[in-house]
């Protein structure tokens, strides 16, 4: 997202300054009670970030749901980005990614009847309808709603990437930040995501120094744990490959419509296999021409054993798309990911992430 210095200083920086003024005024209006924050009788957990895309909101939302689903009747509410519908919709077995958005669809597919999943442009209206439709709901999780200040959260979890933390970023359009770094003061928990498995104490200290947190805020570090391959089209697959079986003579076509596919690309290359990335924009709505280009790229791959591997988020759009070539279905898989927190990076005496979140939720 970087340009040359002339474009940055003459065009983008002034635009970022004006954008920051508008965002700052909006935040002041909430602080002055001109704009109203709504509260509800059930706790509301917000998972969000300051930057646009790529920090891992959906995997961390799924982690929160997995952690609390046995203690609460949870509803996950999202705006349903890039869905083809309007208004409030409760996910059910007939729902598609076009109806509710790919990320809510992924969450619904993963948890099914264990949680409620809904979408609505207005989070306030969405929560009201959820509580009217299911009186047993006693915890709401809002995905990507840190800037949606019309709902006052019980707990706010803000994510920032290890390789692109908020303190090394700029406001839109010069950088990726939706609001200034000062917005972090509203967060209860900050999570540094996509960390390496081994973190040096010096790196941890640098994050604490740059973020300059308040005493009430807690900092955690997480990374992704990748699972075994999963079929995108299970009815078409004759056998399940294992990444450990692959060698330098084999090839993978990585198809990714996410903001940052580099961590997955690095993971696949760690198996010493040839990996070619075909990247699409985040939340890309795949069409016939996209699949034709994927088919051509797959045909050009060297090696006897060739596979198409995609992300879990992309898999839900691919699996429901009628244009995906039938000949490629038996070779198409996705890599599931799970969030794992890194206890060695926590200050001595800190509670684990799960316990800290439970403590905040239960506060009066």
Tab-separated table of C-alpha atoms in Angstrom:
chain	number	residue	atom	x	y	z
A	1	UNK	CA	0.000	0.000	0.000
A	2	UNK	CA	3.078	2.212	-0.300
A	3	UNK	CA	3.605	4.813	-3.021
A	4	UNK	CA	6.463	7.136	-3.872
A	5	UNK	CA	7.323	9.993	-1.511
A	6	UNK	CA	5.787	12.684	-3.735
A	7	UNK	CA	2.403	10.941	-3.864
A	8	UNK	CA	2.580	10.256	-0.119
A	9	UNK	CA	3.378	13.810	0.937
A	10	UNK	CA	1.398	15.827	-1.603
A	11	UNK	CA	-1.751	13.732	-1.962
A	12	UNK	CA	-2.161	10.895	0.538
A	13	UNK	CA	-0.863	12.534	3.708
A	14	UNK	CA	-3.265	15.509	3.523
A	15	UNK	CA	-6.110	13.092	2.795
A	16	UNK	CA	-5.100	11.015	5.825
A	17	UNK	CA	-5.060	14.178	7.935
A	18	UNK	CA	-8.598	15.086	6.850
A	19	UNK	CA	-9.761	11.507	7.376
A	20	UNK	CA	-8.263	11.552	10.887
A	21	UNK	CA	-10.118	14.776	11.703
A	22	UNK	CA	-13.449	13.226	10.673
A	23	UNK	CA	-12.788	10.028	12.644
A	24	UNK	CA	-11.628	12.031	15.660
A	25	UNK	CA	-14.771	14.182	15.594
A	26	UNK	CA	-16.954	11.076	15.392
A	27	UNK	CA	-15.228	9.571	18.437
A	28	UNK	CA	-15.605	12.832	20.371
A	29	UNK	CA	-19.350	12.864	19.589
A	30	UNK	CA	-19.668	9.450	21.248
A	31	UNK	CA	-17.621	10.611	24.241
A	32	UNK	CA	-19.777	13.742	24.576
A	33	UNK	CA	-22.954	11.560	24.384
A	34	UNK	CA	-24.134	13.363	21.245
A	35	UNK	CA	-24.098	9.989	19.512
A	36	UNK	CA	-25.639	7.292	21.698
A	37	UNK	CA	-24.053	4.013	22.720
A	38	UNK	CA	-26.669	1.323	23.378
A	39	UNK	CA	-26.303	-1.163	26.210
A	40	UNK	CA	-28.007	-4.545	26.532
A	41	UNK	CA	-28.891	-6.913	29.345
A	42	UNK	CA	-26.512	-9.556	27.980
A	43	UNK	CA	-22.718	-9.181	27.720
A	44	UNK	CA	-21.359	-8.142	24.329
A	45	UNK	CA	-17.844	-9.104	23.213
A	46	UNK	CA	-16.366	-7.155	20.297
A	47	UNK	CA	-13.553	-8.592	18.167
A	48	UNK	CA	-11.991	-6.000	15.889
A	49	UNK	CA	-8.929	-4.053	14.844
A	50	UNK	CA	-7.710	-0.609	13.861
A	51	UNK	CA	-6.431	-1.662	10.436
A	52	UNK	CA	-8.395	-2.833	7.413
A	53	UNK	CA	-8.289	-6.590	6.873
A	54	UNK	CA	-5.732	-9.267	7.438
A	55	UNK	CA	-5.355	-9.392	11.218
A	56	UNK	CA	-7.285	-12.640	11.778
A	57	UNK	CA	-10.615	-11.462	13.146
A	58	UNK	CA	-12.624	-14.520	12.090
A	59	UNK	CA	-10.217	-17.166	13.511
A	60	UNK	CA	-10.069	-15.234	16.786
A	61	UNK	CA	-13.854	-14.873	16.834
A	62	UNK	CA	-14.075	-18.642	16.387
A	63	UNK	CA	-11.595	-19.094	19.238
A	64	UNK	CA	-13.765	-16.973	21.548
A	65	UNK	CA	-16.880	-18.927	20.546
A	66	UNK	CA	-15.147	-22.296	21.064
A	67	UNK	CA	-13.911	-21.155	24.450
A	68	UNK	CA	-17.267	-19.935	25.778
A	69	UNK	CA	-19.912	-22.030	24.004
A	70	UNK	CA	-20.296	-24.474	26.895
A	71	UNK	CA	-20.882	-21.660	29.376
A	72	UNK	CA	-23.143	-19.409	27.330
A	73	UNK	CA	-25.783	-19.549	24.634
A	74	UNK	CA	-23.830	-17.485	22.111
A	75	UNK	CA	-24.967	-15.488	19.103
A	76	UNK	CA	-22.407	-14.196	16.600
A	77	UNK	CA	-23.482	-11.054	14.776
A	78	UNK	CA	-21.733	-9.601	11.723
A	79	UNK	CA	-22.653	-7.087	9.053
A	80	UNK	CA	-22.084	-9.823	6.442
A	81	UNK	CA	-19.556	-8.017	4.279
A	82	UNK	CA	-20.168	-8.392	0.509
A	83	UNK	CA	-23.372	-10.395	0.925
A	84	UNK	CA	-26.026	-9.979	-1.753
A	85	UNK	CA	-28.844	-9.309	0.707
A	86	UNK	CA	-30.001	-6.535	3.029
A	87	UNK	CA	-31.363	-6.328	6.553
A	88	UNK	CA	-31.373	-8.865	9.360
A	89	UNK	CA	-30.891	-12.526	8.440
A	90	UNK	CA	-30.496	-15.481	10.793
A	91	UNK	CA	-28.312	-18.216	9.323
A	92	UNK	CA	-29.887	-21.610	8.744
A	93	UNK	CA	-29.258	-24.721	6.630
A	94	UNK	CA	-30.496	-22.962	3.501
A	95	UNK	CA	-28.098	-20.027	3.873
A	96	UNK	CA	-25.306	-19.465	1.349
A	97	UNK	CA	-22.267	-17.156	1.388
A	98	UNK	CA	-24.205	-14.824	-0.930
A	99	UNK	CA	-26.992	-14.618	1.659
A	100	UNK	CA	-24.931	-13.900	4.779
A	101	UNK	CA	-21.313	-13.330	3.668
A	102	UNK	CA	-18.440	-15.780	3.575
A	103	UNK	CA	-17.151	-15.329	7.139
A	104	UNK	CA	-20.548	-15.684	8.897
A	105	UNK	CA	-21.210	-18.689	6.644
A	106	UNK	CA	-17.885	-20.213	7.701
A	107	UNK	CA	-18.733	-19.699	11.384
A	108	UNK	CA	-22.196	-21.199	10.913
A	109	UNK	CA	-20.773	-24.228	9.096
A	110	UNK	CA	-18.246	-24.760	11.870
A	111	UNK	CA	-20.570	-24.489	14.872
A	112	UNK	CA	-24.024	-25.284	13.479
A	113	UNK	CA	-26.759	-25.401	16.094
A	114	UNK	CA	-24.293	-24.788	18.946
A	115	UNK	CA	-24.457	-21.035	18.331
A	116	UNK	CA	-26.706	-18.577	16.570
A	117	UNK	CA	-25.222	-16.701	13.609
A	118	UNK	CA	-26.861	-13.617	12.144
A	119	UNK	CA	-26.052	-10.627	9.955
A	120	UNK	CA	-27.370	-7.094	10.015
A	121	UNK	CA	-26.007	-3.711	8.904
A	122	UNK	CA	-27.166	-2.184	12.189
A	123	UNK	CA	-25.609	-4.033	15.113
A	124	UNK	CA	-28.134	-2.432	17.484
A	125	UNK	CA	-31.090	-3.678	15.449
A	126	UNK	CA	-29.392	-7.038	14.951
A	127	UNK	CA	-28.937	-7.589	18.697
A	128	UNK	CA	-32.543	-6.574	19.389
A	129	UNK	CA	-33.858	-9.067	16.842
A	130	UNK	CA	-31.578	-11.855	18.075
A	131	UNK	CA	-32.797	-11.436	21.652
A	132	UNK	CA	-36.420	-11.352	20.494
A	133	UNK	CA	-36.055	-14.489	18.364
A	134	UNK	CA	-34.118	-16.527	20.941
A	135	UNK	CA	-34.549	-15.602	24.593
A	136	UNK	CA	-31.936	-18.181	25.628
A	137	UNK	CA	-29.093	-16.099	24.131
A	138	UNK	CA	-26.967	-14.725	26.962
A	139	UNK	CA	-23.793	-13.630	25.149
A	140	UNK	CA	-23.328	-11.701	21.903
A	141	UNK	CA	-20.065	-11.769	19.934
A	142	UNK	CA	-19.675	-8.983	17.367
A	143	UNK	CA	-17.247	-9.749	14.548
A	144	UNK	CA	-15.360	-6.703	13.212
A	145	UNK	CA	-17.260	-4.078	15.196
A	146	UNK	CA	-14.646	-2.107	17.135
A	147	UNK	CA	-15.470	1.060	15.170
A	148	UNK	CA	-19.228	0.415	15.406
A	149	UNK	CA	-19.630	2.423	18.586
A	150	UNK	CA	-23.424	2.435	18.700
A	151	UNK	CA	-23.151	-0.731	20.826
A	152	UNK	CA	-21.277	-0.381	24.118
A	153	UNK	CA	-19.290	-3.608	24.560
A	154	UNK	CA	-18.686	-5.490	27.776
A	155	UNK	CA	-15.274	-6.511	26.434
A	156	UNK	CA	-13.294	-5.264	23.444
A	157	UNK	CA	-10.592	-7.405	21.846
A	158	UNK	CA	-8.380	-5.571	19.339
A	159	UNK	CA	-6.000	-7.392	17.015
A	160	UNK	CA	-2.841	-6.189	15.312
A	161	UNK	CA	-0.347	-8.133	13.212
A	162	UNK	CA	3.150	-9.090	14.331
A	163	UNK	CA	4.661	-8.006	10.996
A	164	UNK	CA	2.578	-4.825	10.623
A	165	UNK	CA	1.652	-3.464	14.077
A	166	UNK	CA	-0.473	-0.358	14.448
A	167	UNK	CA	2.456	1.759	15.612
A	168	UNK	CA	4.181	1.215	12.248
A	169	UNK	CA	1.107	2.172	10.241
A	170	UNK	CA	-0.673	5.313	9.032
A	171	UNK	CA	-4.264	6.413	8.665
A	172	UNK	CA	-6.145	5.678	5.457
A	173	UNK	CA	-5.468	6.242	2.600
A	174	UNK	CA	-1.749	6.630	3.328
A	175	UNK	CA	-1.767	3.484	5.453
A	176	UNK	CA	-4.290	0.890	6.611
A	177	UNK	CA	-5.601	2.391	9.861
A	178	UNK	CA	-9.309	3.076	10.208
A	179	UNK	CA	-8.686	5.325	13.197
A	180	UNK	CA	-5.657	6.699	15.045
A	181	UNK	CA	-3.678	4.542	17.437
A	182	UNK	CA	-5.282	6.502	20.293
A	183	UNK	CA	-8.400	4.403	19.654
A	184	UNK	CA	-6.642	1.554	21.431
A	185	UNK	CA	-7.532	3.141	24.769
A	186	UNK	CA	-11.046	1.697	24.321
A	187	UNK	CA	-9.672	-1.863	24.173
A	188	UNK	CA	-9.654	-4.226	27.124
A	189	UNK	CA	-7.436	-6.838	25.457
A	190	UNK	CA	-4.881	-6.429	22.667
A	191	UNK	CA	-3.691	-9.451	20.714
A	192	UNK	CA	-0.602	-9.519	18.526
A	193	UNK	CA	-1.551	-12.023	15.827
A	194	UNK	CA	0.352	-14.201	13.356
A	195	UNK	CA	3.390	-14.338	15.609
A	196	UNK	CA	6.302	-16.721	15.029
A	197	UNK	CA	6.225	-19.808	17.243
A	198	UNK	CA	9.303	-18.640	19.126
A	199	UNK	CA	9.256	-15.086	20.458
A	200	UNK	CA	12.285	-13.374	21.957
A	201	UNK	CA	11.791	-11.464	25.243
A	202	UNK	CA	13.271	-8.395	23.514
A	203	UNK	CA	10.484	-8.458	20.899
A	204	UNK	CA	7.841	-8.661	23.622
A	205	UNK	CA	9.379	-5.664	25.411
A	206	UNK	CA	9.314	-3.663	22.172
A	207	UNK	CA	5.579	-4.226	21.760
A	208	UNK	CA	4.934	-3.129	25.355
A	209	UNK	CA	7.074	-0.013	24.880
A	210	UNK	CA	5.477	1.027	21.582
A	211	UNK	CA	1.877	0.302	22.625
A	212	UNK	CA	2.252	2.004	26.037
A	213	UNK	CA	-0.811	0.284	27.467
A	214	UNK	CA	-2.887	1.407	30.407
A	215	UNK	CA	-2.853	-0.743	33.578
A	216	UNK	CA	-6.352	-2.043	32.834
A	217	UNK	CA	-5.316	-3.378	29.410
A	218	UNK	CA	-3.808	-6.805	28.794
A	219	UNK	CA	-1.532	-7.845	25.939
A	220	UNK	CA	-1.424	-11.337	24.407
A	221	UNK	CA	0.413	-12.994	21.531
A	222	UNK	CA	-1.101	-15.594	19.226
A	223	UNK	CA	-0.202	-17.589	16.152
A	224	UNK	CA	-1.902	-20.005	13.785
A	225	UNK	CA	-1.753	-23.753	14.101
A	226	UNK	CA	-2.444	-25.350	10.726
A	227	UNK	CA	-4.462	-28.554	10.519
A	228	UNK	CA	-4.579	-31.434	8.077
A	229	UNK	CA	-5.933	-30.872	4.576
A	230	UNK	CA	-9.716	-30.905	4.195
A	231	UNK	CA	-11.636	-31.620	0.973
A	232	UNK	CA	-13.493	-28.688	-0.527
A	233	UNK	CA	-15.587	-31.226	-2.509
A	234	UNK	CA	-15.660	-34.377	-0.323
A	235	UNK	CA	-17.898	-36.327	-2.692
A	236	UNK	CA	-15.295	-36.046	-5.451
A	237	UNK	CA	-12.145	-37.049	-3.555
A	238	UNK	CA	-10.825	-40.607	-3.754
A	239	UNK	CA	-7.994	-40.272	-1.243
A	240	UNK	CA	-6.685	-37.647	1.161
A	241	UNK	CA	-3.144	-36.402	0.564
A	242	UNK	CA	-0.873	-35.403	3.424
A	243	UNK	CA	1.460	-32.439	3.112
A	244	UNK	CA	4.233	-34.512	4.684
A	245	UNK	CA	4.117	-36.849	1.685
A	246	UNK	CA	5.024	-34.109	-0.762
A	247	UNK	CA	8.507	-33.540	-2.197
A	248	UNK	CA	10.244	-30.953	-4.437
A	249	UNK	CA	8.884	-32.684	-7.544
A	250	UNK	CA	5.276	-31.982	-6.499
A	251	UNK	CA	3.377	-28.710	-6.935
A	252	UNK	CA	0.721	-26.702	-5.140
A	253	UNK	CA	-1.395	-23.934	-6.629
A	254	UNK	CA	-2.311	-21.711	-3.692
A	255	UNK	CA	-5.559	-19.849	-4.437
A	256	UNK	CA	-6.152	-17.059	-1.942
A	257	UNK	CA	-8.718	-14.280	-1.789
A	258	UNK	CA	-7.618	-12.922	1.597
A	259	UNK	CA	-5.794	-9.771	2.631
A	260	UNK	CA	-2.522	-11.488	3.530
A	261	UNK	CA	-1.831	-14.993	2.186
A	262	UNK	CA	1.903	-14.860	2.955
A	263	UNK	CA	1.798	-16.830	6.245
A	264	UNK	CA	-0.014	-19.719	4.534
A	265	UNK	CA	2.358	-19.505	1.571
A	266	UNK	CA	5.361	-19.749	3.930
A	267	UNK	CA	3.779	-22.681	5.725
A	268	UNK	CA	3.228	-24.622	2.491
A	269	UNK	CA	6.758	-23.888	1.281
A	270	UNK	CA	8.127	-25.330	4.526
A	271	UNK	CA	7.255	-28.748	3.071
A	272	UNK	CA	9.888	-28.171	0.341
A	273	UNK	CA	7.251	-28.313	-2.380
A	274	UNK	CA	6.824	-26.025	-5.387
A	275	UNK	CA	4.168	-23.417	-4.493
A	276	UNK	CA	2.616	-20.966	-6.951
A	277	UNK	CA	0.342	-18.269	-5.535
A	278	UNK	CA	-2.731	-17.022	-7.393
A	279	UNK	CA	-3.911	-14.046	-5.347
A	280	UNK	CA	-7.312	-12.357	-5.502
A	281	UNK	CA	-8.645	-9.378	-3.504
A	282	UNK	CA	-9.952	-9.986	-0.002
A	283	UNK	CA	-13.544	-11.340	0.015
A	284	UNK	CA	-13.299	-11.919	-3.730
A	285	UNK	CA	-16.481	-13.102	-5.429
A	286	UNK	CA	-15.119	-15.768	-7.803
A	287	UNK	CA	-16.531	-15.836	-11.317
A	288	UNK	CA	-16.239	-18.023	-14.403
A	289	UNK	CA	-13.161	-16.183	-15.739
A	290	UNK	CA	-11.356	-16.536	-12.393
A	291	UNK	CA	-11.762	-20.306	-12.493
A	292	UNK	CA	-10.635	-20.426	-16.110
A	293	UNK	CA	-7.403	-18.672	-15.133
A	294	UNK	CA	-6.998	-21.026	-12.152
A	295	UNK	CA	-7.476	-24.031	-14.440
A	296	UNK	CA	-4.814	-22.702	-16.844
A	297	UNK	CA	-2.361	-22.048	-13.996
A	298	UNK	CA	-2.980	-25.532	-12.620
A	299	UNK	CA	-2.343	-27.111	-16.035
A	300	UNK	CA	1.043	-25.352	-16.260
A	301	UNK	CA	2.242	-26.613	-12.872
A	302	UNK	CA	5.185	-29.016	-13.086
A	303	UNK	CA	5.276	-32.364	-11.316
A	304	UNK	CA	3.346	-35.586	-11.213
A	305	UNK	CA	1.348	-34.762	-8.080
A	306	UNK	CA	-0.447	-31.417	-8.261
A	307	UNK	CA	-2.962	-29.919	-5.858
A	308	UNK	CA	-5.022	-26.786	-5.472
A	309	UNK	CA	-4.965	-25.538	-1.891
A	310	UNK	CA	-6.986	-22.611	-0.647
A	311	UNK	CA	-7.905	-20.968	2.635
A	312	UNK	CA	-10.842	-21.977	4.771
A	313	UNK	CA	-12.541	-18.652	4.052
A	314	UNK	CA	-12.106	-19.035	0.287
A	315	UNK	CA	-13.269	-22.644	0.392
A	316	UNK	CA	-16.832	-21.688	1.316
A	317	UNK	CA	-17.101	-19.445	-1.757
A	318	UNK	CA	-15.521	-22.053	-4.030
A	319	UNK	CA	-17.641	-24.954	-2.758
A	320	UNK	CA	-20.851	-23.034	-3.419
A	321	UNK	CA	-19.839	-21.741	-6.852
A	322	UNK	CA	-21.376	-23.481	-9.895
A	323	UNK	CA	-18.535	-22.334	-12.181
A	324	UNK	CA	-15.753	-24.276	-10.462
A	325	UNK	CA	-14.335	-26.801	-12.985
A	326	UNK	CA	-15.467	-30.334	-12.218
A	327	UNK	CA	-12.120	-31.773	-13.328
A	328	UNK	CA	-10.339	-29.889	-10.513
A	329	UNK	CA	-12.658	-30.869	-7.662
A	330	UNK	CA	-10.813	-34.051	-6.687
A	331	UNK	CA	-7.555	-32.078	-6.368
A	332	UNK	CA	-8.868	-29.111	-4.338
A	333	UNK	CA	-8.373	-28.818	-0.580
A	334	UNK	CA	-8.170	-26.193	2.135
A	335	UNK	CA	-5.972	-25.835	5.195
A	336	UNK	CA	-7.937	-25.216	8.408
A	337	UNK	CA	-6.370	-22.934	10.995
A	338	UNK	CA	-6.756	-22.618	14.747
A	339	UNK	CA	-5.599	-19.825	16.991
A	340	UNK	CA	-3.097	-20.702	19.677
A	341	UNK	CA	-1.911	-18.277	22.343
A	342	UNK	CA	1.731	-18.165	23.350
A	343	UNK	CA	2.040	-18.342	27.160
A	344	UNK	CA	5.809	-17.687	27.197
A	345	UNK	CA	5.145	-14.149	25.943
A	346	UNK	CA	2.858	-13.276	28.865
A	347	UNK	CA	4.147	-11.194	31.793
A	348	UNK	CA	4.634	-13.123	35.005
A	349	UNK	CA	1.411	-13.326	36.993
A	350	UNK	CA	-0.872	-12.650	34.011
A	351	UNK	CA	-3.978	-14.736	33.555
A	352	UNK	CA	-4.358	-16.771	30.344
A	353	UNK	CA	-6.394	-15.076	27.633
A	354	UNK	CA	-9.450	-17.257	28.273
A	355	UNK	CA	-9.512	-16.506	32.000
A	356	UNK	CA	-8.958	-12.775	31.472
A	357	UNK	CA	-11.860	-12.579	29.010
A	358	UNK	CA	-14.138	-14.507	31.379
A	359	UNK	CA	-13.198	-12.123	34.187
A	360	UNK	CA	-14.064	-9.042	32.106
A	361	UNK	CA	-17.382	-10.505	30.910
A	362	UNK	CA	-18.488	-11.310	34.455
A	363	UNK	CA	-17.754	-7.821	35.764
A	364	UNK	CA	-20.932	-5.976	36.807
